[in-house]
Amino acid sequence: MVEFALPAPATPSIAIADSEMRFPVRRIFCVGRNYAEHAREMGHDPNREPPFFFTKPADAVVDDAATLPYPPHTKNLHHEAELVVAIGTGGADINVADALSHVWGYGVGNDLTRRDMQAKAKEMRRPWDMAKGFDNSAVCGPLHPVSSIGHPTKGRITAHVDGQPRQDGDIADMIWPVADVIAFLSGLVTLAAGDLIYTGTPAGVGPITRGQSCTITIEGLGSVTSTHV
């Protein structure tokens, strides 16, 4: 038995719909600019680049209905509504045709972003880590197993802040569909069970101020809400 110098940290996890079990989280990957209109609103041409990725620490994940402290060092916290893919079996260099067989389930996510810090990092050509991978930055609703819902390829995705509409799109509009994302990412790293992939956000990202609640909804997958104080 391995003996550690300090108590081993708890395994991050998220809820599973209609189950007392939880899904253990190993790593969190996020796809950048995977909806054309969002790419354009951020000042980029969606037709010119293959998918790219950034990461968040596994313990950045938080469940539905969480009340979260407003993150420090930002005055411009943004919501990003996203479909979340949970990997059940890993692999490297996965073929597109086989990619969906590696998916355990799907959920609704909010890729919280310190937009002012991200803009500064871009300006200075520095990494985005502190703009994306901060504490409590990966909100995720209960996962729905593939065995229950199959593989969603379309469905309305929305974001509301204090009940006011912000984002309104469809997951069918992803530039790189889920199978393509998995295949491409698995050529960069070996995926493993417990990995989550946040698949990008449609246009309409915007600020959440102190005291506001944000709800992300995907048709057929329910919603996830976080309150920021």
JSON list of C-alpha atoms in Angstrom, two decimals:
[
{"chain": "A", "resi": 1, "resn": "MET", "atom": "CA", "xyz": [0.00, 0.00, 0.00]},
{"chain": "A", "resi": 2, "resn": "VAL", "atom": "CA", "xyz": [1.27, 3.47, -0.92]},
{"chain": "A", "resi": 3, "resn": "GLU", "atom": "CA", "xyz": [1.84, 5.74, 2.07]},
{"chain": "A", "resi": 4, "resn": "PHE", "atom": "CA", "xyz": [1.39, 9.44, 1.39]},
{"chain": "A", "resi": 5, "resn": "ALA", "atom": "CA", "xyz": [3.08, 12.27, 3.27]},
{"chain": "A", "resi": 6, "resn": "LEU", "atom": "CA", "xyz": [-0.25, 14.15, 3.37]},
{"chain": "A", "resi": 7, "resn": "PRO", "atom": "CA", "xyz": [-3.89, 13.04, 3.29]},
{"chain": "A", "resi": 8, "resn": "ALA", "atom": "CA", "xyz": [-4.82, 12.22, -0.30]},
{"chain": "A", "resi": 9, "resn": "PRO", "atom": "CA", "xyz": [-7.26, 14.74, -1.80]},
{"chain": "A", "resi": 10, "resn": "ALA", "atom": "CA", "xyz": [-10.85, 13.72, -2.39]},
{"chain": "A", "resi": 11, "resn": "THR", "atom": "CA", "xyz": [-11.82, 12.69, -5.92]},
{"chain": "A", "resi": 12, "resn": "PRO", "atom": "CA", "xyz": [-13.83, 15.46, -7.63]},
{"chain": "A", "resi": 13, "resn": "SER", "atom": "CA", "xyz": [-17.20, 14.21, -8.88]},
{"chain": "A", "resi": 14, "resn": "ILE", "atom": "CA", "xyz": [-20.53, 15.30, -10.28]},
{"chain": "A", "resi": 15, "resn": "ALA", "atom": "CA", "xyz": [-24.06, 14.02, -9.89]},
{"chain": "A", "resi": 16, "resn": "ILE", "atom": "CA", "xyz": [-25.71, 11.43, -12.13]},
{"chain": "A", "resi": 17, "resn": "ALA", "atom": "CA", "xyz": [-29.36, 11.96, -13.00]},
{"chain": "A", "resi": 18, "resn": "ASP", "atom": "CA", "xyz": [-31.78, 9.67, -11.14]},
{"chain": "A", "resi": 19, "resn": "SER", "atom": "CA", "xyz": [-28.98, 7.94, -9.26]},
{"chain": "A", "resi": 20, "resn": "GLU", "atom": "CA", "xyz": [-27.27, 8.06, -5.88]},
{"chain": "A", "resi": 21, "resn": "MET", "atom": "CA", "xyz": [-23.96, 7.31, -7.58]},
{"chain": "A", "resi": 22, "resn": "ARG", "atom": "CA", "xyz": [-21.60, 10.04, -8.72]},
{"chain": "A", "resi": 23, "resn": "PHE", "atom": "CA", "xyz": [-19.28, 10.33, -11.71]},
{"chain": "A", "resi": 24, "resn": "PRO", "atom": "CA", "xyz": [-15.58, 10.71, -10.79]},
{"chain": "A", "resi": 25, "resn": "VAL", "atom": "CA", "xyz": [-13.84, 13.53, -12.65]},
{"chain": "A", "resi": 26, "resn": "ARG", "atom": "CA", "xyz": [-10.26, 12.96, -13.85]},
{"chain": "A", "resi": 27, "resn": "ARG", "atom": "CA", "xyz": [-9.58, 15.93, -16.15]},
{"chain": "A", "resi": 28, "resn": "ILE", "atom": "CA", "xyz": [-11.55, 18.74, -17.79]},
{"chain": "A", "resi": 29, "resn": "PHE", "atom": "CA", "xyz": [-10.90, 19.74, -21.41]},
{"chain": "A", "resi": 30, "resn": "CYS", "atom": "CA", "xyz": [-12.68, 22.66, -23.08]},
{"chain": "A", "resi": 31, "resn": "VAL", "atom": "CA", "xyz": [-13.04, 23.38, -26.80]},
{"chain": "A", "resi": 32, "resn": "GLY", "atom": "CA", "xyz": [-12.47, 26.97, -27.84]},
{"chain": "A", "resi": 33, "resn": "ARG", "atom": "CA", "xyz": [-14.68, 28.79, -30.36]},
{"chain": "A", "resi": 34, "resn": "ASN", "atom": "CA", "xyz": [-16.71, 25.77, -31.52]},
{"chain": "A", "resi": 35, "resn": "TYR", "atom": "CA", "xyz": [-19.75, 27.80, -32.65]},
{"chain": "A", "resi": 36, "resn": "ALA", "atom": "CA", "xyz": [-19.32, 30.10, -35.66]},
{"chain": "A", "resi": 37, "resn": "GLU", "atom": "CA", "xyz": [-21.28, 33.04, -34.27]},
{"chain": "A", "resi": 38, "resn": "HIS", "atom": "CA", "xyz": [-19.39, 32.96, -30.97]},
{"chain": "A", "resi": 39, "resn": "ALA", "atom": "CA", "xyz": [-16.08, 32.85, -32.85]},
{"chain": "A", "resi": 40, "resn": "ARG", "atom": "CA", "xyz": [-17.18, 35.93, -34.76]},
{"chain": "A", "resi": 41, "resn": "GLU", "atom": "CA", "xyz": [-18.32, 37.80, -31.64]},
{"chain": "A", "resi": 42, "resn": "MET", "atom": "CA", "xyz": [-14.85, 37.18, -30.19]},
{"chain": "A", "resi": 43, "resn": "GLY", "atom": "CA", "xyz": [-13.25, 38.62, -33.34]},
{"chain": "A", "resi": 44, "resn": "HIS", "atom": "CA", "xyz": [-12.17, 35.42, -35.11]},
{"chain": "A", "resi": 45, "resn": "ASP", "atom": "CA", "xyz": [-12.91, 33.69, -38.42]},
{"chain": "A", "resi": 46, "resn": "PRO", "atom": "CA", "xyz": [-14.43, 30.26, -37.66]},
{"chain": "A", "resi": 47, "resn": "ASN", "atom": "CA", "xyz": [-13.48, 28.92, -41.08]},
{"chain": "A", "resi": 48, "resn": "ARG", "atom": "CA", "xyz": [-9.73, 29.18, -40.59]},
{"chain": "A", "resi": 49, "resn": "GLU", "atom": "CA", "xyz": [-8.80, 27.01, -37.61]},
{"chain": "A", "resi": 50, "resn": "PRO", "atom": "CA", "xyz": [-9.04, 23.40, -36.40]},
{"chain": "A", "resi": 51, "resn": "PRO", "atom": "CA", "xyz": [-10.35, 22.80, -32.87]},
{"chain": "A", "resi": 52, "resn": "PHE", "atom": "CA", "xyz": [-8.16, 23.97, -30.02]},
{"chain": "A", "resi": 53, "resn": "PHE", "atom": "CA", "xyz": [-8.36, 23.17, -26.33]},
{"chain": "A", "resi": 54, "resn": "PHE", "atom": "CA", "xyz": [-7.71, 24.56, -22.88]},
{"chain": "A", "resi": 55, "resn": "THR", "atom": "CA", "xyz": [-8.10, 22.85, -19.52]},
{"chain": "A", "resi": 56, "resn": "LYS", "atom": "CA", "xyz": [-9.53, 23.37, -16.08]},
{"chain": "A", "resi": 57, "resn": "PRO", "atom": "CA", "xyz": [-8.48, 21.49, -12.94]},
{"chain": "A", "resi": 58, "resn": "ALA", "atom": "CA", "xyz": [-10.79, 18.61, -12.01]},
{"chain": "A", "resi": 59, "resn": "ASP", "atom": "CA", "xyz": [-11.63, 20.20, -8.67]},
{"chain": "A", "resi": 60, "resn": "ALA", "atom": "CA", "xyz": [-13.00, 23.29, -10.44]},
{"chain": "A", "resi": 61, "resn": "VAL", "atom": "CA", "xyz": [-16.19, 21.28, -11.07]},
{"chain": "A", "resi": 62, "resn": "VAL", "atom": "CA", "xyz": [-19.31, 22.24, -9.10]},
{"chain": "A", "resi": 63, "resn": "ASP", "atom": "CA", "xyz": [-22.81, 20.78, -8.99]},
{"chain": "A", "resi": 64, "resn": "ASP", "atom": "CA", "xyz": [-26.18, 22.27, -9.83]},
{"chain": "A", "resi": 65, "resn": "ALA", "atom": "CA", "xyz": [-27.72, 24.82, -7.44]},
{"chain": "A", "resi": 66, "resn": "ALA", "atom": "CA", "xyz": [-24.33, 25.90, -6.07]},
{"chain": "A", "resi": 67, "resn": "THR", "atom": "CA", "xyz": [-23.85, 29.30, -4.45]},
{"chain": "A", "resi": 68, "resn": "LEU", "atom": "CA", "xyz": [-20.39, 30.43, -5.46]},
{"chain": "A", "resi": 69, "resn": "PRO", "atom": "CA", "xyz": [-18.16, 33.22, -4.20]},
{"chain": "A", "resi": 70, "resn": "TYR", "atom": "CA", "xyz": [-17.57, 35.80, -6.92]},
{"chain": "A", "resi": 71, "resn": "PRO", "atom": "CA", "xyz": [-14.05, 35.04, -8.18]},
{"chain": "A", "resi": 72, "resn": "PRO", "atom": "CA", "xyz": [-11.27, 37.47, -7.23]},
{"chain": "A", "resi": 73, "resn": "HIS", "atom": "CA", "xyz": [-9.26, 39.60, -9.65]},
{"chain": "A", "resi": 74, "resn": "THR", "atom": "CA", "xyz": [-12.09, 40.10, -12.13]},
{"chain": "A", "resi": 75, "resn": "LYS", "atom": "CA", "xyz": [-14.75, 42.69, -12.81]},
{"chain": "A", "resi": 76, "resn": "ASN", "atom": "CA", "xyz": [-16.13, 40.84, -15.82]},
{"chain": "A", "resi": 77, "resn": "LEU", "atom": "CA", "xyz": [-17.18, 37.26, -15.05]},
{"chain": "A", "resi": 78, "resn": "HIS", "atom": "CA", "xyz": [-18.87, 35.67, -18.09]},
{"chain": "A", "resi": 79, "resn": "HIS", "atom": "CA", "xyz": [-21.20, 32.72, -18.57]},
{"chain": "A", "resi": 80, "resn": "GLU", "atom": "CA", "xyz": [-20.66, 30.24, -21.40]},
{"chain": "A", "resi": 81, "resn": "ALA", "atom": "CA", "xyz": [-23.42, 27.67, -21.99]},
{"chain": "A", "resi": 82, "resn": "GLU", "atom": "CA", "xyz": [-21.99, 24.31, -23.08]},
{"chain": "A", "resi": 83, "resn": "LEU", "atom": "CA", "xyz": [-22.80, 20.67, -23.76]},
{"chain": "A", "resi": 84, "resn": "VAL", "atom": "CA", "xyz": [-20.59, 18.50, -21.53]},
{"chain": "A", "resi": 85, "resn": "VAL", "atom": "CA", "xyz": [-19.38, 15.08, -22.68]},
{"chain": "A", "resi": 86, "resn": "ALA", "atom": "CA", "xyz": [-18.33, 12.52, -20.06]},
{"chain": "A", "resi": 87, "resn": "ILE", "atom": "CA", "xyz": [-15.80, 9.91, -21.23]},
{"chain": "A", "resi": 88, "resn": "GLY", "atom": "CA", "xyz": [-16.40, 6.34, -20.07]},
{"chain": "A", "resi": 89, "resn": "THR", "atom": "CA", "xyz": [-13.61, 4.49, -21.85]},
{"chain": "A", "resi": 90, "resn": "GLY", "atom": "CA", "xyz": [-10.33, 6.06, -22.87]},
{"chain": "A", "resi": 91, "resn": "GLY", "atom": "CA", "xyz": [-7.97, 5.74, -25.76]},
{"chain": "A", "resi": 92, "resn": "ALA", "atom": "CA", "xyz": [-5.52, 7.46, -28.08]},
{"chain": "A", "resi": 93, "resn": "ASP", "atom": "CA", "xyz": [-5.92, 8.26, -31.78]},
{"chain": "A", "resi": 94, "resn": "ILE", "atom": "CA", "xyz": [-9.60, 7.33, -31.68]},
{"chain": "A", "resi": 95, "resn": "ASN", "atom": "CA", "xyz": [-11.31, 7.13, -35.06]},
{"chain": "A", "resi": 96, "resn": "VAL", "atom": "CA", "xyz": [-14.27, 9.43, -35.66]},
{"chain": "A", "resi": 97, "resn": "ALA", "atom": "CA", "xyz": [-16.43, 6.41, -36.47]},
{"chain": "A", "resi": 98, "resn": "ASP", "atom": "CA", "xyz": [-15.66, 4.86, -33.07]},
{"chain": "A", "resi": 99, "resn": "ALA", "atom": "CA", "xyz": [-15.57, 8.04, -30.99]},
{"chain": "A", "resi": 100, "resn": "LEU", "atom": "CA", "xyz": [-19.11, 8.00, -29.60]},
{"chain": "A", "resi": 101, "resn": "SER", "atom": "CA", "xyz": [-18.58, 4.50, -28.17]},
{"chain": "A", "resi": 102, "resn": "HIS", "atom": "CA", "xyz": [-16.19, 6.12, -25.69]},
{"chain": "A", "resi": 103, "resn": "VAL", "atom": "CA", "xyz": [-18.88, 8.43, -24.27]},
{"chain": "A", "resi": 104, "resn": "TRP", "atom": "CA", "xyz": [-20.49, 7.56, -20.94]},
{"chain": "A", "resi": 105, "resn": "GLY", "atom": "CA", "xyz": [-22.98, 10.40, -20.84]},
{"chain": "A", "resi": 106, "resn": "TYR", "atom": "CA", "xyz": [-23.87, 14.04, -21.35]},
{"chain": "A", "resi": 107, "resn": "GLY", "atom": "CA", "xyz": [-24.65, 17.03, -19.17]},
{"chain": "A", "resi": 108, "resn": "VAL", "atom": "CA", "xyz": [-25.24, 20.77, -19.13]},
{"chain": "A", "resi": 109, "resn": "GLY", "atom": "CA", "xyz": [-22.27, 22.98, -18.30]},
{"chain": "A", "resi": 110, "resn": "ASN", "atom": "CA", "xyz": [-21.27, 26.58, -17.68]},
{"chain": "A", "resi": 111, "resn": "ASP", "atom": "CA", "xyz": [-17.66, 27.40, -18.56]},
{"chain": "A", "resi": 112, "resn": "LEU", "atom": "CA", "xyz": [-17.21, 30.43, -16.31]},
{"chain": "A", "resi": 113, "resn": "THR", "atom": "CA", "xyz": [-14.61, 32.86, -17.61]},
{"chain": "A", "resi": 114, "resn": "ARG", "atom": "CA", "xyz": [-12.80, 35.88, -16.15]},
{"chain": "A", "resi": 115, "resn": "ARG", "atom": "CA", "xyz": [-13.14, 37.74, -19.43]},
{"chain": "A", "resi": 116, "resn": "ASP", "atom": "CA", "xyz": [-11.04, 40.75, -18.48]},
{"chain": "A", "resi": 117, "resn": "MET", "atom": "CA", "xyz": [-8.17, 38.50, -17.45]},
{"chain": "A", "resi": 118, "resn": "GLN", "atom": "CA", "xyz": [-8.54, 36.48, -20.65]},
{"chain": "A", "resi": 119, "resn": "ALA", "atom": "CA", "xyz": [-8.44, 39.64, -22.77]},
{"chain": "A", "resi": 120, "resn": "LYS", "atom": "CA", "xyz": [-5.29, 40.78, -20.99]},
{"chain": "A", "resi": 121, "resn": "ALA", "atom": "CA", "xyz": [-3.65, 37.39, -21.46]},
{"chain": "A", "resi": 122, "resn": "LYS", "atom": "CA", "xyz": [-4.47, 37.44, -25.18]},
{"chain": "A", "resi": 123, "resn": "GLU", "atom": "CA", "xyz": [-3.08, 40.96, -25.49]},
{"chain": "A", "resi": 124, "resn": "MET", "atom": "CA", "xyz": [0.17, 39.91, -23.82]},
{"chain": "A", "resi": 125, "resn": "ARG", "atom": "CA", "xyz": [0.27, 36.49, -25.55]},
{"chain": "A", "resi": 126, "resn": "ARG", "atom": "CA", "xyz": [0.17, 34.69, -22.23]},
{"chain": "A", "resi": 127, "resn": "PRO", "atom": "CA", "xyz": [-1.67, 31.49, -21.23]},
{"chain": "A", "resi": 128, "resn": "TRP", "atom": "CA", "xyz": [-5.37, 31.61, -20.31]},
{"chain": "A", "resi": 129, "resn": "ASP", "atom": "CA", "xyz": [-5.02, 29.41, -17.22]},
{"chain": "A", "resi": 130, "resn": "MET", "atom": "CA", "xyz": [-6.06, 31.95, -14.60]},
{"chain": "A", "resi": 131, "resn": "ALA", "atom": "CA", "xyz": [-8.87, 33.26, -16.82]},
{"chain": "A", "resi": 132, "resn": "LYS", "atom": "CA", "xyz": [-10.41, 29.83, -17.30]},
{"chain": "A", "resi": 133, "resn": "GLY", "atom": "CA", "xyz": [-9.10, 27.39, -14.70]},
{"chain": "A", "resi": 134, "resn": "PHE", "atom": "CA", "xyz": [-9.94, 29.18, -11.46]},
{"chain": "A", "resi": 135, "resn": "ASP", "atom": "CA", "xyz": [-11.84, 27.77, -8.46]},
{"chain": "A", "resi": 136, "resn": "ASN", "atom": "CA", "xyz": [-15.47, 26.78, -9.13]},
{"chain": "A", "resi": 137, "resn": "SER", "atom": "CA", "xyz": [-15.19, 27.63, -12.83]},
{"chain": "A", "resi": 138, "resn": "ALA", "atom": "CA", "xyz": [-16.69, 24.41, -14.26]},
{"chain": "A", "resi": 139, "resn": "VAL", "atom": "CA", "xyz": [-20.37, 24.29, -13.37]},
{"chain": "A", "resi": 140, "resn": "CYS", "atom": "CA", "xyz": [-21.99, 21.00, -14.43]},
{"chain": "A", "resi": 141, "resn": "GLY", "atom": "CA", "xyz": [-25.48, 19.59, -14.05]},
{"chain": "A", "resi": 142, "resn": "PRO", "atom": "CA", "xyz": [-26.30, 15.92, -13.46]},
{"chain": "A", "resi": 143, "resn": "LEU", "atom": "CA", "xyz": [-24.96, 13.60, -16.15]},
{"chain": "A", "resi": 144, "resn": "HIS", "atom": "CA", "xyz": [-27.37, 11.55, -18.25]},
{"chain": "A", "resi": 145, "resn": "PRO", "atom": "CA", "xyz": [-26.00, 8.15, -19.29]},
{"chain": "A", "resi": 146, "resn": "VAL", "atom": "CA", "xyz": [-25.91, 7.27, -22.98]},
{"chain": "A", "resi": 147, "resn": "SER", "atom": "CA", "xyz": [-27.81, 4.12, -22.05]},
{"chain": "A", "resi": 148, "resn": "SER", "atom": "CA", "xyz": [-30.76, 6.35, -21.11]},
{"chain": "A", "resi": 149, "resn": "ILE", "atom": "CA", "xyz": [-30.69, 9.16, -23.68]},
{"chain": "A", "resi": 150, "resn": "GLY", "atom": "CA", "xyz": [-28.47, 8.06, -26.56]},
{"chain": "A", "resi": 151, "resn": "HIS", "atom": "CA", "xyz": [-26.26, 10.65, -28.27]},
{"chain": "A", "resi": 152, "resn": "PRO", "atom": "CA", "xyz": [-27.94, 14.07, -28.65]},
{"chain": "A", "resi": 153, "resn": "THR", "atom": "CA", "xyz": [-27.07, 15.74, -31.95]},
{"chain": "A", "resi": 154, "resn": "LYS", "atom": "CA", "xyz": [-29.48, 18.67, -31.76]},
{"chain": "A", "resi": 155, "resn": "GLY", "atom": "CA", "xyz": [-31.32, 20.61, -29.10]},
{"chain": "A", "resi": 156, "resn": "ARG", "atom": "CA", "xyz": [-31.79, 24.19, -28.01]},
{"chain": "A", "resi": 157, "resn": "ILE", "atom": "CA", "xyz": [-29.10, 25.54, -25.67]},
{"chain": "A", "resi": 158, "resn": "THR", "atom": "CA", "xyz": [-29.78, 28.72, -23.69]},
{"chain": "A", "resi": 159, "resn": "ALA", "atom": "CA", "xyz": [-28.38, 30.89, -20.92]},
{"chain": "A", "resi": 160, "resn": "HIS", "atom": "CA", "xyz": [-30.47, 33.14, -18.67]},
{"chain": "A", "resi": 161, "resn": "VAL", "atom": "CA", "xyz": [-29.16, 35.54, -16.03]},
{"chain": "A", "resi": 162, "resn": "ASP", "atom": "CA", "xyz": [-31.76, 36.41, -13.39]},
{"chain": "A", "resi": 163, "resn": "GLY", "atom": "CA", "xyz": [-34.36, 35.12, -15.83]},
{"chain": "A", "resi": 164, "resn": "GLN", "atom": "CA", "xyz": [-33.26, 37.37, -18.68]},
{"chain": "A", "resi": 165, "resn": "PRO", "atom": "CA", "xyz": [-32.24, 35.62, -21.95]},
{"chain": "A", "resi": 166, "resn": "ARG", "atom": "CA", "xyz": [-28.60, 35.85, -22.98]},
{"chain": "A", "resi": 167, "resn": "GLN", "atom": "CA", "xyz": [-27.60, 32.91, -25.17]},
{"chain": "A", "resi": 168, "resn": "ASP", "atom": "CA", "xyz": [-29.89, 30.98, -27.52]},
{"chain": "A", "resi": 169, "resn": "GLY", "atom": "CA", "xyz": [-28.51, 28.42, -29.94]},
{"chain": "A", "resi": 170, "resn": "ASP", "atom": "CA", "xyz": [-28.59, 24.75, -30.88]},
{"chain": "A", "resi": 171, "resn": "ILE", "atom": "CA", "xyz": [-25.95, 22.10, -30.25]},
{"chain": "A", "resi": 172, "resn": "ALA", "atom": "CA", "xyz": [-26.42, 21.06, -33.89]},
{"chain": "A", "resi": 173, "resn": "ASP", "atom": "CA", "xyz": [-24.55, 24.26, -34.77]},
{"chain": "A", "resi": 174, "resn": "MET", "atom": "CA", "xyz": [-21.21, 23.10, -33.37]},
{"chain": "A", "resi": 175, "resn": "ILE", "atom": "CA", "xyz": [-18.45, 23.50, -35.96]},
{"chain": "A", "resi": 176, "resn": "TRP", "atom": "CA", "xyz": [-16.82, 20.30, -34.71]},
{"chain": "A", "resi": 177, "resn": "PRO", "atom": "CA", "xyz": [-19.41, 17.72, -33.54]},
{"chain": "A", "resi": 178, "resn": "VAL", "atom": "CA", "xyz": [-18.77, 15.55, -30.50]},
{"chain": "A", "resi": 179, "resn": "ALA", "atom": "CA", "xyz": [-17.26, 12.62, -32.42]},
{"chain": "A", "resi": 180, "resn": "ASP", "atom": "CA", "xyz": [-14.83, 14.92, -34.24]},
{"chain": "A", "resi": 181, "resn": "VAL", "atom": "CA", "xyz": [-13.84, 16.64, -31.00]},
{"chain": "A", "resi": 182, "resn": "ILE", "atom": "CA", "xyz": [-13.09, 13.32, -29.30]},
{"chain": "A", "resi": 183, "resn": "ALA", "atom": "CA", "xyz": [-11.10, 12.03, -32.27]},
{"chain": "A", "resi": 184, "resn": "PHE", "atom": "CA", "xyz": [-9.04, 15.21, -32.57]},
{"chain": "A", "resi": 185, "resn": "LEU", "atom": "CA", "xyz": [-8.39, 15.54, -28.82]},
{"chain": "A", "resi": 186, "resn": "SER", "atom": "CA", "xyz": [-7.38, 11.88, -28.51]},
{"chain": "A", "resi": 187, "resn": "GLY", "atom": "CA", "xyz": [-4.64, 12.56, -31.04]},
{"chain": "A", "resi": 188, "resn": "LEU", "atom": "CA", "xyz": [-3.17, 15.13, -28.67]},
{"chain": "A", "resi": 189, "resn": "VAL", "atom": "CA", "xyz": [-3.59, 13.28, -25.35]},
{"chain": "A", "resi": 190, "resn": "THR", "atom": "CA", "xyz": [-4.69, 9.81, -24.32]},
{"chain": "A", "resi": 191, "resn": "LEU", "atom": "CA", "xyz": [-8.24, 10.15, -23.04]},
{"chain": "A", "resi": 192, "resn": "ALA", "atom": "CA", "xyz": [-9.29, 8.22, -19.95]},
{"chain": "A", "resi": 193, "resn": "ALA", "atom": "CA", "xyz": [-12.44, 7.30, -18.10]},
{"chain": "A", "resi": 194, "resn": "GLY", "atom": "CA", "xyz": [-13.58, 10.26, -16.00]},
{"chain": "A", "resi": 195, "resn": "ASP", "atom": "CA", "xyz": [-12.48, 12.95, -18.44]},
{"chain": "A", "resi": 196, "resn": "LEU", "atom": "CA", "xyz": [-15.00, 15.70, -19.21]},
{"chain": "A", "resi": 197, "resn": "ILE", "atom": "CA", "xyz": [-15.11, 17.71, -22.43]},
{"chain": "A", "resi": 198, "resn": "TYR", "atom": "CA", "xyz": [-16.87, 21.07, -22.51]},
{"chain": "A", "resi": 199, "resn": "THR", "atom": "CA", "xyz": [-17.72, 21.39, -26.19]},
{"chain": "A", "resi": 200, "resn": "GLY", "atom": "CA", "xyz": [-17.90, 25.16, -26.76]},
{"chain": "A", "resi": 201, "resn": "THR", "atom": "CA", "xyz": [-20.51, 27.89, -26.47]},
{"chain": "A", "resi": 202, "resn": "PRO", "atom": "CA", "xyz": [-22.89, 29.67, -28.83]},
{"chain": "A", "resi": 203, "resn": "ALA", "atom": "CA", "xyz": [-22.98, 33.44, -29.28]},
{"chain": "A", "resi": 204, "resn": "GLY", "atom": "CA", "xyz": [-24.30, 35.76, -26.60]},
{"chain": "A", "resi": 205, "resn": "VAL", "atom": "CA", "xyz": [-21.79, 35.27, -23.76]},
{"chain": "A", "resi": 206, "resn": "GLY", "atom": "CA", "xyz": [-22.01, 38.05, -21.21]},
{"chain": "A", "resi": 207, "resn": "PRO", "atom": "CA", "xyz": [-21.42, 39.19, -17.65]},
{"chain": "A", "resi": 208, "resn": "ILE", "atom": "CA", "xyz": [-22.70, 37.85, -14.36]},
{"chain": "A", "resi": 209, "resn": "THR", "atom": "CA", "xyz": [-22.53, 40.39, -11.54]},
{"chain": "A", "resi": 210, "resn": "ARG", "atom": "CA", "xyz": [-22.54, 39.82, -7.79]},
{"chain": "A", "resi": 211, "resn": "GLY", "atom": "CA", "xyz": [-25.83, 38.48, -6.52]},
{"chain": "A", "resi": 212, "resn": "GLN", "atom": "CA", "xyz": [-27.02, 37.20, -9.89]},
{"chain": "A", "resi": 213, "resn": "SER", "atom": "CA", "xyz": [-28.01, 33.65, -10.80]},
{"chain": "A", "resi": 214, "resn": "CYS", "atom": "CA", "xyz": [-27.24, 32.02, -14.13]},
{"chain": "A", "resi": 215, "resn": "THR", "atom": "CA", "xyz": [-29.19, 29.08, -15.58]},
{"chain": "A", "resi": 216, "resn": "ILE", "atom": "CA", "xyz": [-28.00, 27.04, -18.54]},
{"chain": "A", "resi": 217, "resn": "THR", "atom": "CA", "xyz": [-30.50, 24.74, -20.26]},
{"chain": "A", "resi": 218, "resn": "ILE", "atom": "CA", "xyz": [-30.15, 22.16, -23.03]},
{"chain": "A", "resi": 219, "resn": "GLU", "atom": "CA", "xyz": [-33.23, 20.57, -24.53]},
{"chain": "A", "resi": 220, "resn": "GLY", "atom": "CA", "xyz": [-33.48, 16.97, -23.33]},
{"chain": "A", "resi": 221, "resn": "LEU", "atom": "CA", "xyz": [-30.73, 17.34, -20.72]},
{"chain": "A", "resi": 222, "resn": "GLY", "atom": "CA", "xyz": [-32.30, 19.73, -18.22]},
{"chain": "A", "resi": 223, "resn": "SER", "atom": "CA", "xyz": [-30.56, 22.72, -16.68]},
{"chain": "A", "resi": 224, "resn": "VAL", "atom": "CA", "xyz": [-27.87, 23.82, -14.26]},
{"chain": "A", "resi": 225, "resn": "THR", "atom": "CA", "xyz": [-28.01, 26.94, -12.09]},
{"chain": "A", "resi": 226, "resn": "SER", "atom": "CA", "xyz": [-25.32, 28.78, -10.15]},
{"chain": "A", "resi": 227, "resn": "THR", "atom": "CA", "xyz": [-25.63, 31.87, -7.94]},
{"chain": "A", "resi": 228, "resn": "HIS", "atom": "CA", "xyz": [-22.67, 34.21, -7.60]},
{"chain": "A", "resi": 229, "resn": "VAL", "atom": "CA", "xyz": [-22.27, 36.24, -4.39]}
]
